[in-house]
Amino acid sequence: MDDQQRTEIYEKALFIVKESGKKDGIYCHLEKNGLDIFYSEYDDLLSVYWKNTFVFVAKRGTAAKVMDDLNLQAWIDQINKEFRVLMSKTKTVERR
């Protein structure tokens, strides 16, 4: 996975988690589908878990790290799916 792909995942995951709402500076996206995303405004740190396994960590302006290559495609697919769903909802709201 190259830097561009990691940056794209970071941006999509950040969008997903920020759409889920905030509590005390922490954004948290918990879904039954196995994808958990956490973002802390305090330290600007984004963490992604896939089925309780730490898979991705990123901080704006620094290199993102993929922690688990084993399930790489599964959790990336889920991030892309969640992102598409949220984007379609956002566009629907804008049209109204």
The first five atom37 places (N, CA, C, CB, O) and aatype in JSON, in Angstrom:
{
  "aatype": [12, 3, 3, 5, 5, 1, 16, 6, 9, 18, 6, 11, 0, 10, 13, 9, 19, 11, 6, 15, 7, 11, 11, 3, 7, 9, 18, 4, 8, 10, 6, 11, 2, 7, 10, 3, 9, 13, 18, 15, 6, 18, 3, 3, 10, 10, 15, 19, 18, 17, 11, 2, 16, 13, 19, 13, 19, 0, 11, 1, 7, 16, 0, 0, 11, 19, 12, 3, 3, 10, 2, 10, 5, 0, 17, 9, 3, 5, 9, 2, 11, 6, 13, 1, 19, 10, 12, 15, 11, 16, 11, 16, 19, 6, 1, 1],
  "atom_mask": [
    [1, 1, 1, 1, 1],
    [1, 1, 1, 1, 1],
    [1, 1, 1, 1, 1],
    [1, 1, 1, 1, 1],
    [1, 1, 1, 1, 1],
    [1, 1, 1, 1, 1],
    [1, 1, 1, 1, 1],
    [1, 1, 1, 1, 1],
    [1, 1, 1, 1, 1],
    [1, 1, 1, 1, 1],
    [1, 1, 1, 1, 1],
    [1, 1, 1, 1, 1],
    [1, 1, 1, 1, 1],
    [1, 1, 1, 1, 1],
    [1, 1, 1, 1, 1],
    [1, 1, 1, 1, 1],
    [1, 1, 1, 1, 1],
    [1, 1, 1, 1, 1],
    [1, 1, 1, 1, 1],
    [1, 1, 1, 1, 1],
    [1, 1, 1, 0, 1],
    [1, 1, 1, 1, 1],
    [1, 1, 1, 1, 1],
    [1, 1, 1, 1, 1],
    [1, 1, 1, 0, 1],
    [1, 1, 1, 1, 1],
    [1, 1, 1, 1, 1],
    [1, 1, 1, 1, 1],
    [1, 1, 1, 1, 1],
    [1, 1, 1, 1, 1],
    [1, 1, 1, 1, 1],
    [1, 1, 1, 1, 1],
    [1, 1, 1, 1, 1],
    [1, 1, 1, 0, 1],
    [1, 1, 1, 1, 1],
    [1, 1, 1, 1, 1],
    [1, 1, 1, 1, 1],
    [1, 1, 1, 1, 1],
    [1, 1, 1, 1, 1],
    [1, 1, 1, 1, 1],
    [1, 1, 1, 1, 1],
    [1, 1, 1, 1, 1],
    [1, 1, 1, 1, 1],
    [1, 1, 1, 1, 1],
    [1, 1, 1, 1, 1],
    [1, 1, 1, 1, 1],
    [1, 1, 1, 1, 1],
    [1, 1, 1, 1, 1],
    [1, 1, 1, 1, 1],
    [1, 1, 1, 1, 1],
    [1, 1, 1, 1, 1],
    [1, 1, 1, 1, 1],
    [1, 1, 1, 1, 1],
    [1, 1, 1, 1, 1],
    [1, 1, 1, 1, 1],
    [1, 1, 1, 1, 1],
    [1, 1, 1, 1, 1],
    [1, 1, 1, 1, 1],
    [1, 1, 1, 1, 1],
    [1, 1, 1, 1, 1],
    [1, 1, 1, 0, 1],
    [1, 1, 1, 1, 1],
    [1, 1, 1, 1, 1],
    [1, 1, 1, 1, 1],
    [1, 1, 1, 1, 1],
    [1, 1, 1, 1, 1],
    [1, 1, 1, 1, 1],
    [1, 1, 1, 1, 1],
    [1, 1, 1, 1, 1],
    [1, 1, 1, 1, 1],
    [1, 1, 1, 1, 1],
    [1, 1, 1, 1, 1],
    [1, 1, 1, 1, 1],
    [1, 1, 1, 1, 1],
    [1, 1, 1, 1, 1],
    [1, 1, 1, 1, 1],
    [1, 1, 1, 1, 1],
    [1, 1, 1, 1, 1],
    [1, 1, 1, 1, 1],
    [1, 1, 1, 1, 1],
    [1, 1, 1, 1, 1],
    [1, 1, 1, 1, 1],
    [1, 1, 1, 1, 1],
    [1, 1, 1, 1, 1],
    [1, 1, 1, 1, 1],
    [1, 1, 1, 1, 1],
    [1, 1, 1, 1, 1],
    [1, 1, 1, 1, 1],
    [1, 1, 1, 1, 1],
    [1, 1, 1, 1, 1],
    [1, 1, 1, 1, 1],
    [1, 1, 1, 1, 1],
    [1, 1, 1, 1, 1],
    [1, 1, 1, 1, 1],
    [1, 1, 1, 1, 1],
    [1, 1, 1, 1, 1]
  ],
  "atom_positions": [
    [[0.84, -1.17, 0.0], [0.0, 0.0, 0.0], [0.89, 1.25, 0.0], [-0.96, -0.01, 1.22], [1.79, 1.38, 0.83]],
    [[0.63, 2.14, -0.94], [1.47, 3.33, -1.03], [0.89, 4.49, -0.2], [1.62, 3.77, -2.5], [-0.19, 4.38, 0.38]],
    [[1.65, 5.59, -0.16], [1.24, 6.76, 0.64], [-0.11, 7.32, 0.2], [2.3, 7.85, 0.55], [-0.92, 7.73, 1.03]],
    [[-0.34, 7.34, -1.1], [-1.6, 7.89, -1.62], [-2.79, 7.06, -1.13], [-1.58, 7.93, -3.17], [-3.81, 7.61, -0.73]],
    [[-2.65, 5.73, -1.16], [-3.73, 4.86, -0.69], [-3.97, 5.05, 0.81], [-3.4, 3.39, -0.99], [-5.12, 5.09, 1.26]],
    [[-2.89, 5.16, 1.57], [-3.03, 5.37, 3.02], [-3.7, 6.71, 3.32], [-1.65, 5.3, 3.72], [-4.53, 6.8, 4.23]],
    [[-3.34, 7.74, 2.56], [-3.96, 9.05, 2.75], [-5.44, 9.0, 2.4], [-3.25, 10.11, 1.88], [-6.26, 9.6, 3.1]],
    [[-5.79, 8.3, 1.34], [-7.19, 8.16, 0.93], [-8.0, 7.45, 2.01], [-7.29, 7.4, -0.4], [-9.12, 7.86, 2.32]],
    [[-7.45, 6.39, 2.58], [-8.12, 5.67, 3.65], [-8.3, 6.58, 4.86], [-7.33, 4.4, 4.04], [-9.37, 6.6, 5.47]],
    [[-7.27, 7.33, 5.2], [-7.33, 8.25, 6.33], [-8.46, 9.26, 6.13], [-5.99, 8.99, 6.5], [-9.27, 9.47, 7.04]],
    [[-8.53, 9.88, 4.95], [-9.56, 10.89, 4.68], [-10.96, 10.3, 4.74], [-9.32, 11.54, 3.31], [-11.88, 10.91, 5.3]],
    [[-11.13, 9.11, 4.17], [-12.45, 8.47, 4.19], [-12.85, 8.07, 5.61], [-12.45, 7.23, 3.28], [-13.99, 8.28, 6.02]],
    [[-11.92, 7.5, 6.35], [-12.2, 7.08, 7.73], [-12.51, 8.28, 8.61], [-11.01, 6.28, 8.31], [-13.39, 8.22, 9.46]],
    [[-11.8, 9.38, 8.41], [-12.04, 10.59, 9.17], [-13.43, 11.15, 8.87], [-10.96, 11.65, 8.87], [-14.13, 11.59, 9.78]],
    [[-13.83, 11.13, 7.62], [-15.17, 11.57, 7.23], [-16.23, 10.7, 7.9], [-15.33, 11.52, 5.69], [-17.2, 11.22, 8.46]],
    [[-16.05, 9.39, 7.86], [-17.0, 8.45, 8.46], [-17.16, 8.73, 9.94], [-16.55, 7.0, 8.24], [-18.28, 8.85, 10.45]],
    [[-16.05, 8.84, 10.63], [-16.1, 8.98, 12.08], [-16.65, 10.35, 12.48], [-14.7, 8.78, 12.68], [-17.36, 10.46, 13.49]],
    [[-16.35, 11.38, 11.73], [-16.88, 12.71, 12.07], [-18.38, 12.8, 11.8], [-16.15, 13.79, 11.28], [-19.07, 13.58, 12.46]],
    [[-18.87, 12.03, 10.86], [-20.31, 12.0, 10.6], [-21.07, 11.3, 11.73], [-20.59, 11.29, 9.28], [-22.29, 11.47, 11.86]],
    [[-20.38, 10.53, 12.54], [-21.04, 9.75, 13.59], [-21.29, 10.56, 14.86], [-20.22, 8.54, 13.93], [-22.0, 10.1, 15.75]],
    [[-20.72, 11.73, 14.95], [-20.93, 12.57, 16.13], [-19.73, 12.55, 17.06], [0.0, 0.0, 0.0], [-18.79, 11.78, 16.88]],
    [[-19.79, 13.42, 18.07], [-18.63, 13.62, 18.93], [-19.05, 13.62, 20.4], [-17.91, 14.92, 18.58], [-20.15, 14.06, 20.75]],
    [[-18.16, 13.14, 21.23], [-18.37, 13.2, 22.67], [-17.03, 13.53, 23.32], [-18.95, 11.85, 23.23], [-16.08, 12.75, 23.25]],
    [[-16.96, 14.69, 23.94], [-15.74, 15.11, 24.65], [-14.48, 15.08, 23.79], [-15.54, 14.24, 25.85], [-13.43, 14.63, 24.25]],
    [[-14.56, 15.56, 22.55], [-13.39, 15.63, 21.69], [-13.01, 14.31, 21.03], [0.0, 0.0, 0.0], [-12.04, 14.24, 20.28]],
    [[-13.79, 13.27, 21.32], [-13.52, 11.96, 20.72], [-14.66, 11.62, 19.76], [-13.36, 10.85, 21.82], [-15.83, 11.62, 20.14]],
    [[-14.3, 11.33, 18.54], [-15.29, 10.84, 17.59], [-15.19, 9.32, 17.6], [-15.06, 11.44, 16.13], [-14.1, 8.77, 17.69]],
    [[-16.32, 8.66, 17.51], [-16.31, 7.2, 17.59], [-17.37, 6.63, 16.67], [-16.54, 6.73, 19.04], [-18.52, 7.05, 16.72]],
    [[-16.99, 5.69, 15.84], [-17.92, 5.04, 14.91], [-17.91, 3.56, 15.22], [-17.54, 5.32, 13.42], [-16.93, 2.87, 14.94]],
    [[-18.99, 3.06, 15.79], [-19.09, 1.65, 16.14], [-20.22, 1.01, 15.34], [-19.32, 1.46, 17.67], [-21.36, 1.45, 15.42]],
    [[-19.89, 0.01, 14.59], [-20.89, -0.67, 13.77], [-20.83, -2.17, 14.0], [-20.67, -0.35, 12.29], [-19.8, -2.71, 14.38]],
    [[-21.93, -2.81, 13.76], [-21.99, -4.27, 13.9], [-21.17, -4.99, 12.83], [-23.43, -4.74, 13.84], [-20.87, -6.18, 12.97]],
    [[-20.82, -4.28, 11.77], [-20.11, -4.91, 10.65], [-18.63, -5.16, 10.93], [-20.23, -4.06, 9.43], [-17.92, -5.65, 10.06]],
    [[-18.16, -4.82, 12.13], [-16.78, -5.12, 12.49], [-15.81, -3.97, 12.37], [0.0, 0.0, 0.0], [-14.64, -4.11, 12.73]],
    [[-16.27, -2.84, 11.87], [-15.41, -1.69, 11.67], [-15.6, -0.7, 12.81], [-15.69, -1.01, 10.32], [-16.7, -0.17, 13.0]],
    [[-14.55, -0.44, 13.57], [-14.57, 0.55, 14.64], [-13.52, 1.61, 14.32], [-14.3, -0.12, 16.04], [-12.36, 1.28, 14.07]],
    [[-13.93, 2.86, 14.32], [-13.01, 3.96, 14.03], [-13.08, 4.96, 15.17], [-13.35, 4.64, 12.66], [-14.16, 5.34, 15.62]],
    [[-11.91, 5.39, 15.63], [-11.83, 6.37, 16.7], [-10.93, 7.52, 16.24], [-11.28, 5.73, 18.01], [-9.9, 7.31, 15.6]],
    [[-11.34, 8.74, 16.59], [-10.51, 9.9, 16.27], [-10.51, 10.84, 17.47], [-11.02, 10.62, 14.98], [-11.57, 11.22, 17.97]],
    [[-9.34, 11.21, 17.92], [-9.19, 12.14, 19.03], [-8.72, 13.48, 18.5], [-8.21, 11.58, 20.1], [-7.66, 13.57, 17.88]],
    [[-9.51, 14.52, 18.75], [-9.08, 15.86, 18.34], [-7.87, 16.32, 19.14], [-10.23, 16.87, 18.51], [-7.03, 17.06, 18.63]],
    [[-7.77, 15.87, 20.38], [-6.7, 16.3, 21.27], [-5.32, 15.99, 20.69], [-6.85, 15.64, 22.63], [-4.46, 16.87, 20.63]],
    [[-5.12, 14.73, 20.27], [-3.81, 14.38, 19.71], [-3.86, 14.13, 18.2], [-3.28, 13.14, 20.41], [-2.88, 13.67, 17.61]],
    [[-5.01, 14.46, 17.58], [-5.17, 14.33, 16.13], [-4.81, 12.93, 15.65], [-4.32, 15.37, 15.41], [-4.13, 12.76, 14.64]],
    [[-5.28, 11.94, 16.38], [-4.92, 10.55, 16.07], [-6.16, 9.76, 15.65], [-4.25, 9.89, 17.28], [-7.17, 9.75, 16.36]],
    [[-6.07, 9.1, 14.52], [-7.15, 8.27, 13.99], [-6.73, 6.81, 14.1], [-7.48, 8.65, 12.52], [-5.64, 6.44, 13.66]],
    [[-7.59, 5.99, 14.68], [-7.31, 4.55, 14.8], [-8.47, 3.76, 14.22], [-7.07, 4.16, 16.29], [-9.64, 4.09, 14.43]],
    [[-8.13, 2.71, 13.5], [-9.15, 1.85, 12.92], [-8.94, 0.43, 13.43], [-9.1, 1.89, 11.37], [-7.82, -0.09, 13.44]],
    [[-10.03, -0.18, 13.84], [-10.03, -1.57, 14.29], [-10.97, -2.36, 13.39], [-10.46, -1.7, 15.79], [-12.05, -1.88, 13.03]],
    [[-10.55, -3.56, 13.03], [-11.38, -4.45, 12.23], [-11.58, -5.73, 13.03], [-10.73, -4.74, 10.82], [-10.64, -6.47, 13.28]],
    [[-12.82, -5.96, 13.42], [-13.16, -7.15, 14.22], [-12.23, -7.28, 15.42], [-13.1, -8.43, 13.36], [-11.64, -8.33, 15.67]],
    [[-12.11, -6.17, 16.15], [-11.3, -6.07, 17.38], [-9.8, -6.21, 17.17], [-11.74, -7.12, 18.34], [-9.06, -6.44, 18.13]],
    [[-9.33, -6.06, 15.94], [-7.9, -6.09, 15.65], [-7.47, -4.71, 15.17], [-7.55, -7.18, 14.59], [-8.08, -4.14, 14.27]],
    [[-6.43, -4.17, 15.77], [-5.9, -2.87, 15.42], [-5.26, -2.96, 14.03], [-4.86, -2.38, 16.47], [-4.27, -3.67, 13.85]],
    [[-5.84, -2.24, 13.05], [-5.38, -2.41, 11.68], [-4.74, -1.17, 11.05], [-6.51, -2.83, 10.85], [-3.98, -1.29, 10.09]],
    [[-5.04, 0.03, 11.59], [-4.59, 1.24, 10.9], [-4.5, 2.38, 11.89], [-5.54, 1.61, 9.73], [-5.36, 2.54, 12.75]],
    [[-3.45, 3.18, 11.77], [-3.32, 4.37, 12.61], [-2.76, 5.5, 11.74], [-2.39, 4.1, 13.85], [-1.89, 5.28, 10.89]],
    [[-3.26, 6.73, 11.98], [-2.8, 7.86, 11.18], [-2.94, 9.15, 11.95], [-3.57, 7.94, 9.86], [-3.79, 9.29, 12.83]],
    [[-2.09, 10.08, 11.6], [-2.13, 11.41, 12.15], [-1.95, 12.37, 10.97], [-1.01, 11.62, 13.26], [-1.1, 12.14, 10.12]],
    [[-2.75, 13.42, 10.92], [-2.67, 14.33, 9.78], [-1.24, 14.85, 9.59], [-3.65, 15.53, 9.97], [-0.59, 15.29, 10.54]],
    [[-0.77, 14.79, 8.35], [0.55, 15.31, 8.04], [1.7, 14.34, 8.29], [0.0, 0.0, 0.0], [2.86, 14.66, 8.0]],
    [[1.4, 13.16, 8.82], [2.45, 12.16, 9.02], [2.06, 10.87, 8.29], [2.69, 11.89, 10.54], [0.9, 10.7, 7.9]],
    [[3.01, 10.0, 8.12], [2.74, 8.75, 7.41], [1.81, 7.85, 8.22], [4.06, 8.02, 7.11], [2.02, 7.61, 9.4]],
    [[0.78, 7.37, 7.55], [-0.13, 6.43, 8.18], [0.52, 5.06, 8.21], [-1.49, 6.38, 7.43], [1.36, 4.74, 7.36]],
    [[0.13, 4.25, 9.18], [0.7, 2.91, 9.29], [-0.41, 1.87, 9.21], [1.49, 2.75, 10.61], [-1.45, 1.99, 9.87]],
    [[-0.18, 0.86, 8.4], [-1.08, -0.29, 8.34], [-0.52, -1.32, 9.31], [-1.22, -0.87, 6.88], [0.61, -1.79, 9.14]],
    [[-1.3, -1.66, 10.31], [-0.82, -2.54, 11.37], [-1.05, -4.02, 11.08], [-1.5, -2.19, 12.66], [-0.4, -4.88, 11.67]],
    [[-1.97, -4.32, 10.15], [-2.33, -5.71, 9.89], [-2.61, -5.9, 8.4], [-3.56, -6.13, 10.74], [-3.65, -5.47, 7.91]],
    [[-1.7, -6.53, 7.7], [-1.89, -6.78, 6.27], [-2.79, -7.97, 5.99], [-0.55, -6.99, 5.61], [-3.28, -8.12, 4.87]],
    [[-3.02, -8.81, 6.98], [-3.78, -10.04, 6.79], [-5.21, -9.76, 6.31], [-3.82, -10.82, 8.09], [-5.68, -10.4, 5.37]],
    [[-5.88, -8.83, 6.94], [-7.27, -8.52, 6.61], [-7.41, -7.22, 5.8], [-8.1, -8.42, 7.88], [-8.46, -6.6, 5.79]],
    [[-6.34, -6.85, 5.15], [-6.26, -5.55, 4.48], [-7.46, -5.26, 3.59], [-5.01, -5.48, 3.66], [-8.11, -4.23, 3.75]],
    [[-7.76, -6.14, 2.65], [-8.83, -5.84, 1.7], [-10.2, -5.81, 2.36], [-8.83, -6.88, 0.59], [-11.06, -5.02, 1.96]],
    [[-10.42, -6.65, 3.37], [-11.73, -6.7, 4.03], [-12.08, -5.38, 4.7], [-11.75, -7.82, 5.07], [-13.18, -4.86, 4.5]],
    [[-11.17, -4.83, 5.48], [-11.51, -3.58, 6.17], [-11.48, -2.37, 5.25], [-10.57, -3.35, 7.33], [-12.22, -1.42, 5.47]],
    [[-10.64, -2.4, 4.24], [-10.64, -1.3, 3.26], [-11.97, -1.29, 2.5], [-9.45, -1.44, 2.27], [-12.55, -0.23, 2.27]],
    [[-12.44, -2.48, 2.12], [-13.73, -2.58, 1.44], [-14.85, -2.03, 2.32], [-14.03, -4.04, 1.07], [-15.75, -1.35, 1.82]],
    [[-14.8, -2.31, 3.62], [-15.83, -1.85, 4.54], [-15.77, -0.32, 4.7], [-15.68, -2.53, 5.91], [-16.82, 0.33, 4.76]],
    [[-14.58, 0.25, 4.76], [-14.44, 1.71, 4.82], [-15.02, 2.33, 3.55], [-12.95, 2.12, 5.01], [-15.75, 3.32, 3.62]],
    [[-14.7, 1.77, 2.41], [-15.22, 2.29, 1.15], [-16.74, 2.21, 1.09], [-14.61, 1.53, -0.04], [-17.4, 3.12, 0.6]],
    [[-17.29, 1.11, 1.59], [-18.75, 0.92, 1.61], [-19.41, 1.96, 2.51], [-19.11, -0.51, 2.08], [-20.38, 2.6, 2.11]],
    [[-18.89, 2.13, 3.73], [-19.44, 3.11, 4.67], [-19.34, 4.52, 4.09], [-18.71, 3.03, 6.04], [-20.26, 5.32, 4.22]],
    [[-18.21, 4.81, 3.46], [-17.99, 6.13, 2.87], [-19.03, 6.4, 1.78], [-16.56, 6.23, 2.3], [-19.61, 7.49, 1.73]],
    [[-19.25, 5.42, 0.9], [-20.23, 5.6, -0.18], [-21.63, 5.83, 0.37], [-20.24, 4.37, -1.11], [-22.37, 6.68, -0.13]],
    [[-22.01, 5.07, 1.4], [-23.33, 5.22, 2.01], [-23.5, 6.63, 2.58], [-23.54, 4.17, 3.11], [-24.52, 7.28, 2.35]],
    [[-22.51, 7.1, 3.34], [-22.58, 8.43, 3.93], [-22.58, 9.53, 2.87], [-21.42, 8.65, 4.89], [-23.31, 10.51, 2.99]],
    [[-21.78, 9.36, 1.84], [-21.74, 10.36, 0.77], [-23.08, 10.44, 0.06], [-20.62, 10.03, -0.23], [-23.52, 11.53, -0.3]],
    [[-23.73, 9.3, -0.15], [-25.03, 9.31, -0.83], [-26.07, 10.01, 0.05], [-25.5, 7.87, -1.16], [-26.94, 10.72, -0.46]],
    [[-26.0, 9.82, 1.38], [-26.91, 10.5, 2.29], [-26.65, 12.0, 2.28], [-26.78, 9.95, 3.72], [-27.59, 12.79, 2.29]],
    [[-25.39, 12.39, 2.27], [-25.02, 13.8, 2.26], [-25.52, 14.47, 0.99], [-23.49, 13.95, 2.39], [-26.06, 15.58, 1.04]],
    [[-25.34, 13.82, -0.14], [-25.78, 14.38, -1.39], [-27.31, 14.48, -1.47], [-25.26, 13.55, -2.54], [-27.84, 15.42, -2.05]],
    [[-28.01, 13.51, -0.88], [-29.46, 13.52, -0.83], [-29.95, 14.72, -0.03], [-30.0, 12.22, -0.23], [-30.9, 15.39, -0.44]],
    [[-29.33, 14.99, 1.09], [-29.69, 16.13, 1.94], [-29.43, 17.44, 1.2], [-28.89, 16.09, 3.27], [-30.24, 18.37, 1.28]],
    [[-28.3, 17.52, 0.48], [-27.96, 18.74, -0.24], [-28.97, 19.05, -1.34], [-26.56, 18.63, -0.83], [-29.24, 20.21, -1.63]],
    [[-29.52, 18.01, -1.96], [-30.47, 18.19, -3.06], [-31.8, 18.76, -2.58], [-30.7, 16.87, -3.78], [-32.5, 19.43, -3.35]],
    [[-32.15, 18.51, -1.33], [-33.45, 18.93, -0.82], [-33.54, 20.39, -0.58], [-33.77, 18.23, 0.44], [-34.59, 20.88, -0.15]]
  ]
}
